[in-house]
Short mmCIF file of C-alpha atoms and ligand atoms in Angstrom, two decimals:
data_model
loop_
_atom_site.label_atom_id
_atom_site.label_comp_id
_atom_site.label_asym_id
_atom_site.label_seq_id
_atom_site.Cartn_x
_atom_site.Cartn_y
_atom_site.Cartn_z
CA MET A 269 -50.06 179.70 295.75
CA ALA A 270 -47.72 178.03 293.18
CA ALA A 271 -45.22 180.37 291.50
CA PRO A 272 -46.07 180.88 287.80
CA GLY A 273 -43.06 178.87 286.62
CA ASP A 274 -44.26 175.94 288.71
CA VAL A 275 -47.45 175.52 286.71
CA VAL A 276 -47.78 173.06 283.84
CA VAL A 277 -50.81 173.22 281.51
CA VAL A 278 -51.79 170.03 279.69
CA SER A 279 -54.30 169.95 276.85
CA ASN A 280 -55.01 167.94 273.75
CA ARG A 281 -54.91 170.83 271.26
CA GLY A 282 -52.01 173.15 271.91
CA PRO A 283 -51.44 176.83 271.22
CA VAL A 284 -49.43 176.04 268.11
CA SER A 285 -49.78 173.60 265.25
CA PHE A 286 -47.38 173.16 262.35
CA THR A 287 -47.75 173.03 258.62
CA ARG A 288 -45.10 172.24 256.02
CA ALA A 289 -43.98 174.92 253.57
CA ASP A 290 -43.16 174.11 249.93
CA ASP A 291 -39.47 174.00 250.79
CA GLY A 292 -40.20 171.36 253.46
CA SER A 293 -39.65 173.66 256.46
CA LEU A 294 -42.12 173.69 259.35
CA ILE A 295 -44.28 176.78 259.82
CA PRO A 296 -45.98 177.38 263.21
CA LEU A 297 -49.65 178.43 263.15
CA ARG A 298 -51.80 179.63 266.06
CA GLY A 299 -53.94 176.80 267.49
CA SER A 300 -57.72 177.25 267.20
CA GLY A 301 -60.68 177.02 269.61
CA GLY A 302 -61.94 178.57 272.81
CA LEU A 303 -59.59 176.70 275.15
CA VAL A 304 -56.51 177.85 273.22
CA SER A 305 -57.66 181.45 272.81
CA GLY A 306 -58.53 181.66 276.53
CA LEU A 307 -55.35 180.09 277.80
CA SER A 308 -52.70 181.46 275.42
CA PRO A 309 -52.44 185.05 276.73
CA VAL A 310 -52.35 183.90 280.37
CA VAL A 311 -49.85 181.13 279.83
CA ALA A 312 -47.64 183.53 277.86
CA SER A 313 -47.70 186.03 280.72
CA THR A 314 -46.98 183.47 283.45
CA GLY A 315 -44.16 181.47 281.83
CA ALA A 316 -45.98 178.19 282.59
CA LEU A 317 -45.04 175.20 280.44
CA TRP A 318 -47.78 174.00 278.06
CA VAL A 319 -47.78 170.29 277.17
CA ALA A 320 -50.05 169.35 274.23
CA ALA A 321 -50.52 166.49 271.80
CA ALA A 322 -48.94 166.53 268.36
CA MET A 323 -52.07 166.34 266.18
CA SER A 324 -50.57 165.99 262.69
CA ASP A 325 -47.44 164.71 260.96
CA PRO A 326 -45.79 168.18 260.89
CA ASP A 327 -46.62 168.50 264.63
CA ARG A 328 -45.00 165.12 265.27
CA GLU A 329 -41.90 166.23 263.42
CA ALA A 330 -41.81 169.48 265.44
CA ALA A 331 -42.21 167.47 268.65
CA ALA A 332 -38.70 166.09 268.13
CA GLN A 333 -37.34 169.57 268.95
CA GLY A 334 -38.41 169.10 272.60
CA THR A 335 -39.63 172.17 274.49
CA MET A 336 -40.05 175.09 272.07
CA ASP A 337 -40.49 178.82 272.48
CA VAL A 338 -43.32 179.98 270.22
CA ASP A 339 -44.70 183.55 270.45
CA GLY A 340 -43.66 183.83 274.09
CA LEU A 341 -45.06 180.42 275.02
CA ARG A 342 -43.03 177.44 276.26
CA VAL A 343 -44.61 174.51 274.45
CA ARG A 344 -43.86 170.77 274.53
CA LEU A 345 -45.67 168.74 271.87
CA VAL A 346 -46.02 165.04 272.63
CA ASP A 347 -45.45 162.64 269.74
CA ILE A 348 -48.06 159.87 269.86
CA ASP A 349 -48.36 157.25 267.13
CA ALA A 350 -50.83 158.61 264.54
CA VAL A 351 -53.16 155.58 264.52
CA THR A 352 -53.41 155.54 268.32
CA PHE A 353 -53.95 159.29 268.51
CA THR A 354 -56.63 159.26 265.79
CA ALA A 355 -58.58 156.44 267.47
CA ALA A 356 -58.50 158.27 270.80
CA TYR A 357 -59.32 161.74 269.41
CA GLU A 358 -61.86 160.88 266.74
CA VAL A 359 -63.60 157.80 268.12
CA VAL A 360 -63.54 158.33 271.88
CA CYS A 361 -63.30 162.12 272.23
CA ASN A 362 -65.19 163.51 269.23
CA ALA A 363 -67.65 160.74 268.35
CA ASN A 364 -68.49 159.64 271.91
CA LEU A 365 -67.47 161.86 274.84
CA TRP A 366 -68.43 165.05 272.95
CA PHE A 367 -71.78 163.55 271.98
CA VAL A 368 -72.47 162.30 275.50
CA HIS A 369 -71.62 165.58 277.24
CA HIS A 370 -73.59 167.66 274.70
CA GLY A 371 -76.60 165.32 274.60
CA LEU A 372 -76.28 164.79 270.83
CA PHE A 373 -76.94 161.06 270.45
CA ASP A 374 -80.20 160.02 268.83
CA ALA A 375 -80.60 156.96 271.04
CA THR A 376 -82.89 155.18 268.60
CA HIS A 377 -79.83 154.34 266.53
CA ARG A 378 -76.67 155.48 268.25
CA PRO A 379 -74.48 154.74 270.05
CA ALA A 380 -74.03 151.02 269.40
CA HIS A 381 -70.70 150.03 270.93
CA ASP A 382 -68.81 146.96 269.78
CA HIS A 383 -65.22 145.75 270.15
CA ARG A 384 -64.04 148.80 268.16
CA PHE A 385 -65.01 151.07 271.03
CA ASP A 386 -62.94 148.95 273.43
CA ALA A 387 -59.94 149.22 271.08
CA ALA A 388 -60.41 152.97 270.78
CA TRP A 389 -60.74 153.28 274.57
CA ALA A 390 -57.41 151.47 274.93
CA SER A 391 -55.94 154.13 272.59
CA TYR A 392 -57.51 156.86 274.72
CA ARG A 393 -55.87 155.35 277.79
CA HIS A 394 -52.56 155.16 275.89
CA VAL A 395 -52.74 158.86 274.93
CA ASN A 396 -53.39 159.77 278.57
CA VAL A 397 -50.38 157.68 279.65
CA ALA A 398 -48.17 159.38 277.02
CA MET A 399 -49.26 162.83 278.19
CA ALA A 400 -48.67 161.86 281.83
CA ASP A 401 -45.19 160.57 280.92
CA ALA A 402 -44.31 163.86 279.22
CA VAL A 403 -45.55 165.89 282.19
CA ALA A 404 -43.67 163.62 284.60
CA LYS A 405 -40.43 164.34 282.71
CA GLU A 406 -40.90 168.09 282.42
CA ALA A 407 -42.71 169.29 285.55
CA PRO A 408 -40.72 171.06 288.28
CA GLU A 409 -40.81 169.53 291.78
CA GLY A 410 -44.18 170.13 293.46
CA ALA A 411 -45.70 171.79 290.38
CA VAL A 412 -49.40 172.38 289.88
CA VAL A 413 -50.63 170.61 286.74
CA LEU A 414 -53.71 172.10 285.07
CA VAL A 415 -55.26 169.34 282.97
CA GLN A 416 -57.77 170.56 280.39
CA ASP A 417 -60.90 168.91 279.10
CA TYR A 418 -62.49 165.55 278.30
CA HIS A 419 -59.58 164.32 276.18
CA LEU A 420 -57.40 163.93 279.26
CA THR A 421 -59.48 162.56 282.12
CA LEU A 422 -56.97 159.83 283.08
CA VAL A 423 -53.72 161.82 283.22
CA ALA A 424 -53.84 162.48 286.98
CA ARG A 425 -54.33 158.81 287.76
CA PHE A 426 -51.10 157.89 285.95
CA LEU A 427 -49.22 160.90 287.31
CA ALA A 428 -50.12 159.84 290.85
CA ASP A 429 -47.80 156.84 290.40
CA LEU A 430 -45.10 158.61 288.37
CA ARG A 431 -44.89 161.90 290.27
CA PRO A 432 -46.76 161.91 293.58
CA ASP A 433 -45.28 165.37 294.33
CA LEU A 434 -47.47 166.99 291.63
CA ARG A 435 -50.92 168.45 292.32
CA CYS A 436 -53.32 167.96 289.41
CA VAL A 437 -56.42 170.09 288.84
CA HIS A 438 -58.84 169.24 286.02
CA PHE A 439 -60.95 171.74 284.10
CA THR A 440 -63.82 170.66 281.81
CA HIS A 441 -64.67 173.13 279.02
CA THR A 442 -67.72 171.23 277.82
CA PRO A 443 -70.96 170.59 279.68
CA PHE A 444 -70.90 167.47 281.86
CA THR A 445 -73.53 164.82 281.22
CA ASP A 446 -76.06 163.74 283.81
CA PRO A 447 -76.16 160.12 285.07
CA ASP A 448 -78.74 159.12 282.42
CA GLY A 449 -76.57 160.46 279.62
CA LEU A 450 -73.51 158.71 281.04
CA ARG A 451 -75.23 155.37 280.48
CA LEU A 452 -74.70 155.92 276.74
CA LEU A 453 -71.04 155.03 277.33
CA PRO A 454 -70.00 151.45 278.11
CA ASP A 455 -70.06 151.08 281.90
CA ALA A 456 -66.37 150.25 282.31
CA ALA A 457 -65.26 153.30 280.31
CA ALA A 458 -67.69 155.60 282.13
CA THR A 459 -66.49 154.46 285.54
CA GLU A 460 -62.82 154.64 284.52
CA MET A 461 -63.36 158.20 283.30
CA LEU A 462 -64.99 159.25 286.57
CA ALA A 463 -62.29 157.54 288.64
CA GLY A 464 -59.66 159.34 286.51
CA LEU A 465 -61.30 162.68 287.24
CA GLY A 466 -61.53 161.62 290.88
CA ALA A 467 -57.72 161.37 290.99
CA HIS A 468 -57.42 165.18 290.76
CA VAL A 469 -57.21 167.41 293.82
CA ALA A 470 -60.13 169.38 292.33
CA CYS A 471 -62.31 169.49 289.21
CA GLY A 472 -63.46 172.79 287.71
CA PHE A 473 -66.38 173.70 285.45
CA HIS A 474 -67.72 176.82 283.75
CA THR A 475 -70.98 176.66 285.70
CA GLN A 476 -72.51 175.03 288.75
CA ARG A 477 -74.88 173.01 286.53
CA TRP A 478 -72.02 170.95 285.07
CA ALA A 479 -70.31 170.57 288.47
CA ASP A 480 -73.54 169.24 289.99
CA ARG A 481 -73.99 166.73 287.17
CA PHE A 482 -70.41 165.50 287.58
CA VAL A 483 -70.98 164.94 291.30
CA ALA A 484 -74.30 163.17 290.55
CA CYS A 485 -72.52 160.83 288.08
CA CYS A 486 -69.84 160.05 290.68
CA THR A 487 -72.45 159.39 293.36
CA GLU A 488 -74.38 157.00 291.12
CA ARG A 489 -71.23 155.06 290.22
CA GLY A 490 -69.77 154.93 293.72
CA VAL A 491 -66.77 157.10 292.79
CA THR A 492 -65.57 159.60 295.39
CA ALA A 493 -65.89 163.01 293.74
CA PRO A 494 -63.03 165.40 294.44
CA PRO A 495 -63.88 168.97 295.48
CA THR A 496 -65.39 170.90 292.58
CA PHE A 497 -65.14 174.59 291.76
CA VAL A 498 -66.83 176.91 289.29
CA ALA A 499 -64.65 179.33 287.32
CA PRO A 500 -66.25 180.71 284.16
CA LEU A 501 -63.87 181.88 281.47
CA GLY A 502 -64.30 185.38 280.11
CA PRO A 503 -62.64 187.15 277.22
CA ASP A 504 -59.87 189.66 277.86
CA PRO A 505 -61.57 192.98 276.94
CA ASP A 506 -58.25 194.69 276.17
CA ASP A 507 -57.09 191.87 273.90
CA LEU A 508 -60.42 191.92 272.10
CA ALA A 509 -60.31 195.70 271.70
CA SER A 510 -56.81 195.62 270.25
CA SER A 511 -57.71 192.80 267.82
CA ALA A 512 -60.82 194.73 266.79
CA ALA A 513 -58.72 197.84 266.11
CA SER A 514 -56.70 196.13 263.37
CA PRO A 515 -56.82 197.34 259.73
CA ALA A 516 -58.15 193.91 258.67
CA VAL A 517 -61.20 194.36 260.94
CA ALA A 518 -61.73 197.91 259.60
CA THR A 519 -61.81 196.53 256.04
CA ALA A 520 -64.12 193.69 257.09
CA SER A 521 -66.45 196.20 258.82
CA GLN A 522 -66.97 198.01 255.51
CA ALA A 523 -67.88 194.71 253.88
CA ILE A 524 -70.38 193.97 256.68
CA THR A 525 -71.96 197.41 256.28
CA SER A 526 -72.48 196.85 252.59
CA LEU A 527 -73.73 193.30 253.21
CA ALA A 528 -76.40 194.69 255.57
CA GLY A 529 -77.29 197.36 252.99
CA GLY A 530 -79.07 199.51 255.60
CA ARG A 531 -81.16 196.55 256.85
CA ARG A 532 -81.22 195.22 260.40
CA LEU A 533 -78.56 192.60 261.02
CA VAL A 534 -78.87 189.28 262.86
CA VAL A 535 -75.48 187.57 263.30
CA ARG A 536 -74.18 184.22 264.45
CA VAL A 537 -70.54 183.05 264.69
CA ASP A 538 -69.96 179.33 265.23
CA ARG A 539 -68.08 176.25 264.19
CA ILE A 540 -70.30 174.03 262.02
CA GLU A 541 -71.04 171.74 264.91
CA PRO A 542 -74.26 169.84 265.69
CA SER A 543 -74.32 171.17 269.26
CA LYS A 544 -74.44 174.77 267.97
CA ASN A 545 -77.97 174.22 266.61
CA ILE A 546 -77.38 176.14 263.38
CA VAL A 547 -80.23 174.48 261.47
CA ARG A 548 -82.88 175.30 264.12
CA GLY A 549 -81.53 178.86 264.17
CA LEU A 550 -82.16 179.13 260.42
CA ARG A 551 -85.61 177.61 260.77
CA ALA A 552 -86.44 180.10 263.53
CA PHE A 553 -85.39 182.90 261.17
CA ASP A 554 -87.66 181.41 258.52
CA LEU A 555 -90.48 181.40 261.06
CA LEU A 556 -89.79 185.05 261.88
CA LEU A 557 -90.24 185.91 258.19
CA THR A 558 -93.39 183.78 258.03
CA GLN A 559 -95.06 185.20 261.14
CA TYR A 560 -93.91 188.78 260.82
CA PRO A 561 -94.04 189.83 257.14
CA GLN A 562 -92.85 193.30 258.11
CA TRP A 563 -89.32 191.89 258.41
CA ARG A 564 -89.15 190.67 254.82
CA GLU A 565 -86.49 192.68 252.99
CA LYS A 566 -85.80 194.54 256.24
CA VAL A 567 -83.42 192.14 257.98
CA THR A 568 -80.40 190.08 256.93
CA PHE A 569 -79.13 187.05 258.81
CA ALA A 570 -75.33 186.86 258.47
CA ALA A 571 -74.16 183.39 259.54
CA PHE A 572 -70.42 183.08 260.00
CA ILE A 573 -70.12 179.32 260.29
CA TYR A 574 -66.87 177.56 259.63
CA PRO A 575 -66.22 173.87 259.00
CA SER A 576 -64.99 171.69 261.84
CA ARG A 577 -64.11 168.00 262.45
CA GLU A 578 -64.92 167.06 258.86
CA THR A 579 -63.56 163.55 259.24
CA LEU A 580 -66.75 162.72 261.16
CA PRO A 581 -69.77 161.85 258.95
CA GLU A 582 -72.14 163.61 261.39
CA TYR A 583 -70.30 166.88 260.87
CA LEU A 584 -70.28 166.57 257.09
CA ALA A 585 -73.99 165.75 257.11
CA TYR A 586 -74.67 168.69 259.43
CA ARG A 587 -72.76 171.05 257.16
CA GLN A 588 -74.84 169.81 254.23
CA GLU A 589 -78.06 170.30 256.18
CA ALA A 590 -77.03 173.80 257.26
CA THR A 591 -76.11 174.94 253.73
CA SER A 592 -79.23 173.42 252.19
CA THR A 593 -81.39 175.12 254.84
CA VAL A 594 -79.72 178.44 253.97
CA ALA A 595 -80.57 177.82 250.30
CA TRP A 596 -84.16 176.84 251.21
CA VAL A 597 -84.76 180.04 253.24
CA ASN A 598 -83.24 182.18 250.50
CA GLU A 599 -85.32 180.52 247.80
CA ARG A 600 -88.43 180.95 249.86
CA TRP A 601 -88.07 184.61 250.75
CA GLY A 602 -85.26 186.15 248.68
CA THR A 603 -86.01 188.90 246.18
CA ALA A 604 -84.03 190.56 243.41
CA ASP A 605 -82.61 193.00 245.96
CA TRP A 606 -82.41 190.90 249.10
CA VAL A 607 -80.64 187.72 250.16
CA PRO A 608 -82.22 186.86 253.55
CA VAL A 609 -79.38 184.64 254.82
CA VAL A 610 -75.76 185.28 253.92
CA ALA A 611 -73.65 182.32 255.02
CA ASN A 612 -69.90 182.71 255.16
CA LEU A 613 -68.07 179.40 255.62
CA GLY A 614 -64.55 180.81 255.68
CA ASP A 615 -62.80 180.75 259.06
CA ASP A 616 -62.10 184.47 258.92
CA TYR A 617 -61.34 185.98 262.34
CA PRO A 618 -61.31 189.67 261.30
CA THR A 619 -64.70 189.29 259.57
CA SER A 620 -66.15 187.53 262.64
CA LEU A 621 -64.93 190.37 264.87
CA ALA A 622 -66.38 192.94 262.47
CA ALA A 623 -69.75 191.13 262.43
CA LEU A 624 -69.81 191.01 266.23
CA GLY A 625 -69.14 194.74 266.24
CA ALA A 626 -72.10 195.40 263.93
CA TYR A 627 -75.02 193.15 264.88
CA ASP A 628 -78.45 194.35 265.96
CA VAL A 629 -79.18 190.86 267.24
CA LEU A 630 -76.69 188.10 268.10
CA LEU A 631 -78.14 184.59 267.98
CA VAL A 632 -76.37 182.05 270.23
CA ASN A 633 -78.73 179.06 270.46
CA PRO A 634 -76.70 175.90 271.23
CA ILE A 635 -78.40 172.64 272.18
CA ARG A 636 -75.93 172.50 275.07
CA ASP A 637 -72.64 174.32 275.52
CA GLY A 638 -70.02 174.36 278.29
CA LEU A 639 -69.90 178.17 278.26
CA ASN A 640 -69.98 179.82 274.79
CA LEU A 641 -67.39 182.54 274.55
CA VAL A 642 -69.05 184.25 271.55
CA ALA A 643 -71.96 185.17 273.86
CA LYS A 644 -69.47 187.21 275.91
CA GLU A 645 -67.24 188.47 273.07
CA GLY A 646 -70.25 189.83 271.14
CA PRO A 647 -71.46 192.31 273.78
CA LEU A 648 -67.88 193.48 274.43
CA LEU A 649 -67.28 194.20 270.73
CA ASN A 650 -70.71 195.44 269.69
CA GLY A 651 -71.20 199.15 269.04
CA HIS A 652 -74.98 199.15 268.39
CA ASP A 653 -76.46 198.17 271.75
CA GLY A 654 -77.20 194.86 270.06
CA VAL A 655 -79.51 192.34 271.73
CA LEU A 656 -78.30 188.87 272.67
CA VAL A 657 -80.72 185.97 272.05
CA LEU A 658 -79.19 183.21 274.13
CA SER A 659 -79.95 179.53 274.65
CA SER A 660 -80.87 178.54 278.20
CA GLU A 661 -78.57 175.53 277.62
CA ALA A 662 -75.36 177.53 277.17
CA GLY A 663 -73.29 177.73 280.36
CA ALA A 664 -73.00 181.48 279.72
CA ALA A 665 -76.79 181.83 280.27
CA ASP A 666 -76.17 181.37 284.00
CA GLU A 667 -74.13 184.60 283.97
CA LEU A 668 -75.78 186.62 281.18
CA GLY A 669 -79.37 185.39 281.44
CA ASP A 670 -80.80 188.51 283.13
CA ALA A 671 -79.58 190.80 280.37
CA ALA A 672 -80.12 188.51 277.35
CA LEU A 673 -83.35 187.20 275.84
CA VAL A 674 -83.12 183.57 276.93
CA VAL A 675 -84.70 180.89 274.73
CA ASN A 676 -85.24 177.16 274.80
CA PRO A 677 -83.04 176.06 271.85
CA PHE A 678 -85.53 173.39 270.75
CA ASP A 679 -88.44 175.84 270.59
CA LEU A 680 -88.41 177.40 267.12
CA ALA A 681 -91.52 179.47 267.79
CA ALA A 682 -90.03 180.93 270.99
CA THR A 683 -86.75 181.65 269.18
CA ALA A 684 -88.61 183.42 266.34
CA GLU A 685 -90.54 185.45 268.95
CA ALA A 686 -87.30 186.38 270.70
CA LEU A 687 -85.79 187.52 267.38
CA HIS A 688 -88.89 189.67 266.76
CA ARG A 689 -88.75 191.07 270.27
CA ALA A 690 -85.03 191.85 269.87
CA LEU A 691 -85.62 193.58 266.53
CA THR A 692 -88.49 195.70 267.88
CA MET A 693 -86.96 196.53 271.26
CA GLY A 694 -86.86 200.26 272.03
CA ASP A 695 -83.55 202.10 272.35
CA PRO A 696 -83.68 202.60 276.15
CA GLU A 697 -84.16 198.87 276.84
CA ARG A 698 -81.49 197.93 274.28
CA ALA A 699 -79.04 200.34 275.91
CA GLU A 700 -79.86 199.09 279.41
CA ARG A 701 -79.44 195.45 278.43
CA ALA A 702 -76.27 196.10 276.43
CA THR A 703 -74.68 197.96 279.36
CA ALA A 704 -75.54 195.09 281.69
CA LEU A 705 -74.21 192.51 279.20
CA ARG A 706 -70.92 194.37 278.83
CA SER A 707 -70.34 194.39 282.55
CA LEU A 708 -71.39 190.73 283.02
CA ALA A 709 -69.24 189.62 280.05
CA ALA A 710 -66.20 191.39 281.51
CA ALA A 711 -66.70 190.04 285.05
CA HIS A 712 -64.27 187.14 284.54
CA SER A 713 -61.04 187.27 282.55
CA PRO A 714 -58.66 184.55 281.37
CA HIS A 715 -56.45 185.59 284.29
CA THR A 716 -59.11 185.15 287.01
CA TRP A 717 -60.05 181.82 285.42
CA PHE A 718 -56.45 180.61 285.36
CA ASP A 719 -55.82 181.82 288.93
CA ALA A 720 -58.92 179.94 290.14
CA GLN A 721 -57.48 176.70 288.78
CA VAL A 722 -54.12 177.29 290.45
CA ALA A 723 -55.84 178.23 293.71
CA ALA A 724 -57.90 175.02 293.55
CA ALA A 725 -54.65 173.08 293.98
CA GLU A 726 -54.09 174.65 297.40
CA PRO A 727 -55.16 172.61 300.43
CA ASN A 728 -57.94 175.11 301.24
CA GLY A 729 -59.15 175.30 297.63
CA PRO A 730 -60.14 178.38 295.59
O1 LIG B 195 -65.25 173.34 274.17
C1 LIG B 195 -64.11 172.63 274.29
C2 LIG B 195 -63.17 172.75 273.10
O2 LIG B 195 -61.96 172.15 273.39
C3 LIG B 195 -62.97 174.19 272.66
O3 LIG B 195 -61.88 174.76 273.25
C4 LIG B 195 -62.85 174.08 271.18
O4 LIG B 195 -63.41 175.19 270.56
C5 LIG B 195 -63.63 172.86 270.83
O5 LIG B 195 -63.72 172.08 271.99
C6 LIG B 195 -63.06 172.15 269.62
O6 LIG B 195 -62.07 171.33 269.94
P1 LIG B 195 -61.13 170.55 268.93
O7 LIG B 195 -61.20 171.22 267.61
O8 LIG B 195 -59.78 170.64 269.55
O9 LIG B 195 -61.64 169.16 268.86
#
């Protein structure tokens, strides 16, 4: 297997982003998102080089420093012209590939591709070339290159010409669409994407479902699929425990206790993201209060939902819909002493950890999700034998399904029933399920996940 120093990680968002202080100096901030939080501790411990895109002007300025050491990580930010990067990231990645893989398009109206998509796809190709160039310059002889996610499907194809000594493995963090969904992309782009993925020695996914769909897409388009492997990410229980032991989490826990005010607590923690299905979750809670009056004034739904990708109109509209649904439920059922839904839109990590420690029920109901790390972090942090209500469409359901209450995310009535069942579940069953969830959630760590990708580069695979 490759020595740790001979591994290069490539991703769009890196472990560090920069902001400018009042005096003009650059301040490093920790990158956000599941990919970054999963990879950072492992990459720090292995000494692998991490190549990522510069995503803002301060990042582009920092990129001029070359390879940097930040919090024990060796990071190389790649400076790509802002207009090109924005077209690739926002138009191709966020507004199209994300929507295709998560099944979010309402095909009656969207997508409707015109010449602007072709221009944006050319930018996407350009970003992939720039990332391949940077890797080609930095990678040690014979290195294993771990390419992350849908932003960078073409890197291996370009690296094959520049550095045939490198072995590239791709890992997709999102779901993968099925062949019908893939038809929502222009044919040339869809086939180029599959051929780009086909240039890797192996392609990894969080669950067999997404691997099978990728192979089905390749088969339909006549692209030879490389070997696939399944390596679900899991949180590092020790890292989580030490974060949860911080004074900030202790303070936040007191706030959560007073927010609950002795009532039962349903919690969700998500980006405000259409695929997370926040609005249907609120409507299911409304249905719970309609069908089961005994829960009125007896349960609080704490929704920790933080804004994301607000340059996209769909995300702004979804945020608006989520907040107005919160207001609607509260107007409908709230009393002088009780606010049924408390929505917190601040991206506040200690408060999210405290809420995960305190829930009676955790609602994770995405429309479709590559994995969903919150579904694993919750059971590891929770101290109340809390029940997990989990969407069948989250990749994590394939691992946690036997211990969670699994729901169809489009079925409000079934979700409301599952919430009622979770809230009325007896202590022995709660304890049994919580014990099982803890062990399933800890079955895979960031280290086993990373090692599986490196092993996939070996001739005999993982
Ligand atoms: O699920 C894939 C992922 O890259 C996650 O790691 C991250 O939480 C999310 O998509 C958001 O990505 P970004 O903010 O970089 O577009």
